[in-house]
PDB file of C-alpha atoms in Angstrom:
ATOM      1  CA  MET A   1      65.374  78.365  83.962  1.00 79.00           C
ATOM      2  CA  GLY A   2      63.919  79.656  80.700  1.00 81.00           C
ATOM      3  CA  LEU A   3      65.695  76.951  78.737  1.00 86.00           C
ATOM      4  CA  LEU A   4      64.155  74.226  80.887  1.00 91.00           C
ATOM      5  CA  VAL A   5      60.647  75.671  80.577  1.00 91.00           C
ATOM      6  CA  ALA A   6      61.036  76.062  76.800  1.00 91.00           C
ATOM      7  CA  ILE A   7      62.167  72.440  76.434  1.00 93.00           C
ATOM      8  CA  ILE A   8      59.289  71.162  78.559  1.00 94.00           C
ATOM      9  CA  GLY A   9      56.838  73.257  76.542  1.00 93.00           C
ATOM     10  CA  ALA A  10      58.225  71.989  73.240  1.00 94.00           C
ATOM     11  CA  VAL A  11      58.010  68.360  74.334  1.00 95.00           C
ATOM     12  CA  ALA A  12      54.496  68.783  75.741  1.00 94.00           C
ATOM     13  CA  THR A  13      53.077  70.477  72.635  1.00 93.00           C
ATOM     14  CA  TRP A  14      55.120  68.983  69.771  1.00 93.00           C
ATOM     15  CA  ASN A  15      52.446  66.788  68.135  1.00 92.00           C
ATOM     16  CA  ARG A  16      49.329  68.668  69.220  1.00 92.00           C
ATOM     17  CA  GLY A  17      48.960  70.916  66.188  1.00 89.00           C
ATOM     18  CA  LEU A  18      49.333  74.103  68.218  1.00 89.00           C
ATOM     19  CA  GLY A  19      51.430  75.879  65.623  1.00 89.00           C
ATOM     20  CA  PRO A  20      54.613  75.519  63.637  1.00 94.00           C
ATOM     21  CA  HIS A  21      57.459  73.463  65.086  1.00 93.00           C
ATOM     22  CA  TRP A  22      59.970  76.274  64.546  1.00 94.00           C
ATOM     23  CA  TYR A  23      58.373  78.374  67.295  1.00 93.00           C
ATOM     24  CA  PRO A  24      59.276  76.181  70.323  1.00 92.00           C
ATOM     25  CA  LEU A  25      62.693  75.532  68.755  1.00 93.00           C
ATOM     26  CA  ALA A  26      63.242  79.291  68.505  1.00 94.00           C
ATOM     27  CA  LEU A  27      62.259  79.706  72.162  1.00 91.00           C
ATOM     28  CA  ILE A  28      64.808  77.069  73.149  1.00 91.00           C
ATOM     29  CA  ALA A  29      67.544  78.679  71.038  1.00 92.00           C
ATOM     30  CA  LEU A  30      66.801  82.191  72.291  1.00 91.00           C
ATOM     31  CA  ALA A  31      66.932  81.190  75.966  1.00 88.00           C
ATOM     32  CA  VAL A  32      70.676  80.456  75.863  1.00 88.00           C
ATOM     33  CA  PRO A  33      72.270  83.794  74.797  1.00 90.00           C
ATOM     34  CA  PRO A  34      70.620  85.972  77.495  1.00 89.00           C
ATOM     35  CA  ALA A  35      71.592  83.447  80.183  1.00 88.00           C
ATOM     36  CA  TRP A  36      75.194  83.405  78.929  1.00 91.00           C
ATOM     37  CA  ILE A  37      75.345  87.218  78.800  1.00 95.00           C
ATOM     38  CA  GLY A  38      73.925  87.444  82.322  1.00 94.00           C
ATOM     39  CA  GLY A  39      76.566  85.028  83.588  1.00 94.00           C
ATOM     40  CA  LYS A  40      79.363  87.013  81.938  1.00 97.00           C
ATOM     41  CA  LEU A  41      78.052  90.286  83.404  1.00 97.00           C
ATOM     42  CA  HIS A  42      77.958  88.685  86.848  1.00 97.00           C
ATOM     43  CA  GLU A  43      81.565  87.504  86.477  1.00 96.00           C
ATOM     44  CA  ILE A  44      82.674  90.995  85.434  1.00 96.00           C
ATOM     45  CA  GLU A  45      80.891  92.594  88.397  1.00 95.00           C
ATOM     46  CA  GLN A  46      82.396  90.109  90.849  1.00 94.00           C
ATOM     47  CA  ALA A  47      85.884  90.745  89.448  1.00 93.00           C
ATOM     48  CA  ARG A  48      85.381  94.514  89.808  1.00 92.00           C
ATOM     49  CA  LYS A  49      84.257  94.140  93.418  1.00 88.00           C
ATOM     50  CA  HIS A  50      87.209  91.881  94.187  1.00 86.00           C
ATOM     51  CA  ASN A  51      89.699  94.292  92.611  1.00 85.00           C
ATOM     52  CA  ALA A  52      88.136  97.298  94.365  1.00 82.00           C
ATOM     53  CA  GLN A  53      88.352  95.555  97.743  1.00 76.00           C
ATOM     54  CA  ARG A  54      92.001  94.672  97.152  1.00 74.00           C
ATOM     55  CA  ALA A  55      92.770  98.281  96.218  1.00 71.00           C
ATOM     56  CA  ASP A  56      91.034  99.526  99.385  1.00 69.00           C
ATOM     57  CA  GLY A  57      92.957  97.126 101.607  1.00 68.00           C
ATOM     58  CA  VAL A  58      89.956  94.907 102.335  1.00 61.00           C
ATOM     59  CA  ASP A  59      90.267  91.116 102.144  1.00 63.00           C
ATOM     60  CA  ALA A  60      87.694  88.726 100.649  1.00 60.00           C
ATOM     61  CA  GLU A  61      85.739  88.561 103.938  1.00 66.00           C
ATOM     62  CA  GLY A  62      85.418  92.347 104.146  1.00 63.00           C
ATOM     63  CA  GLN A  63      88.032  92.742 106.888  1.00 66.00           C
ATOM     64  CA  LEU A  64      90.738  95.410 106.776  1.00 60.00           C
ATOM     65  CA  ARG A  65      94.238  94.084 106.216  1.00 57.00           C
TER      66      ARG A  65
END
């Protein structure tokens, strides 16, 4: 979401003299790493939940096996 907003902002303000061009480019570049880290953390959490359920004898739907 942040990447899209940063791109739209850069395109909308590029030739308007609102500051240096490096600033919107930095916003675009800095939007990607936090999104990637958030995705990786989500994957890790989902894997932990899945492994904990399997260890407890609970299937993917939350039903006891």
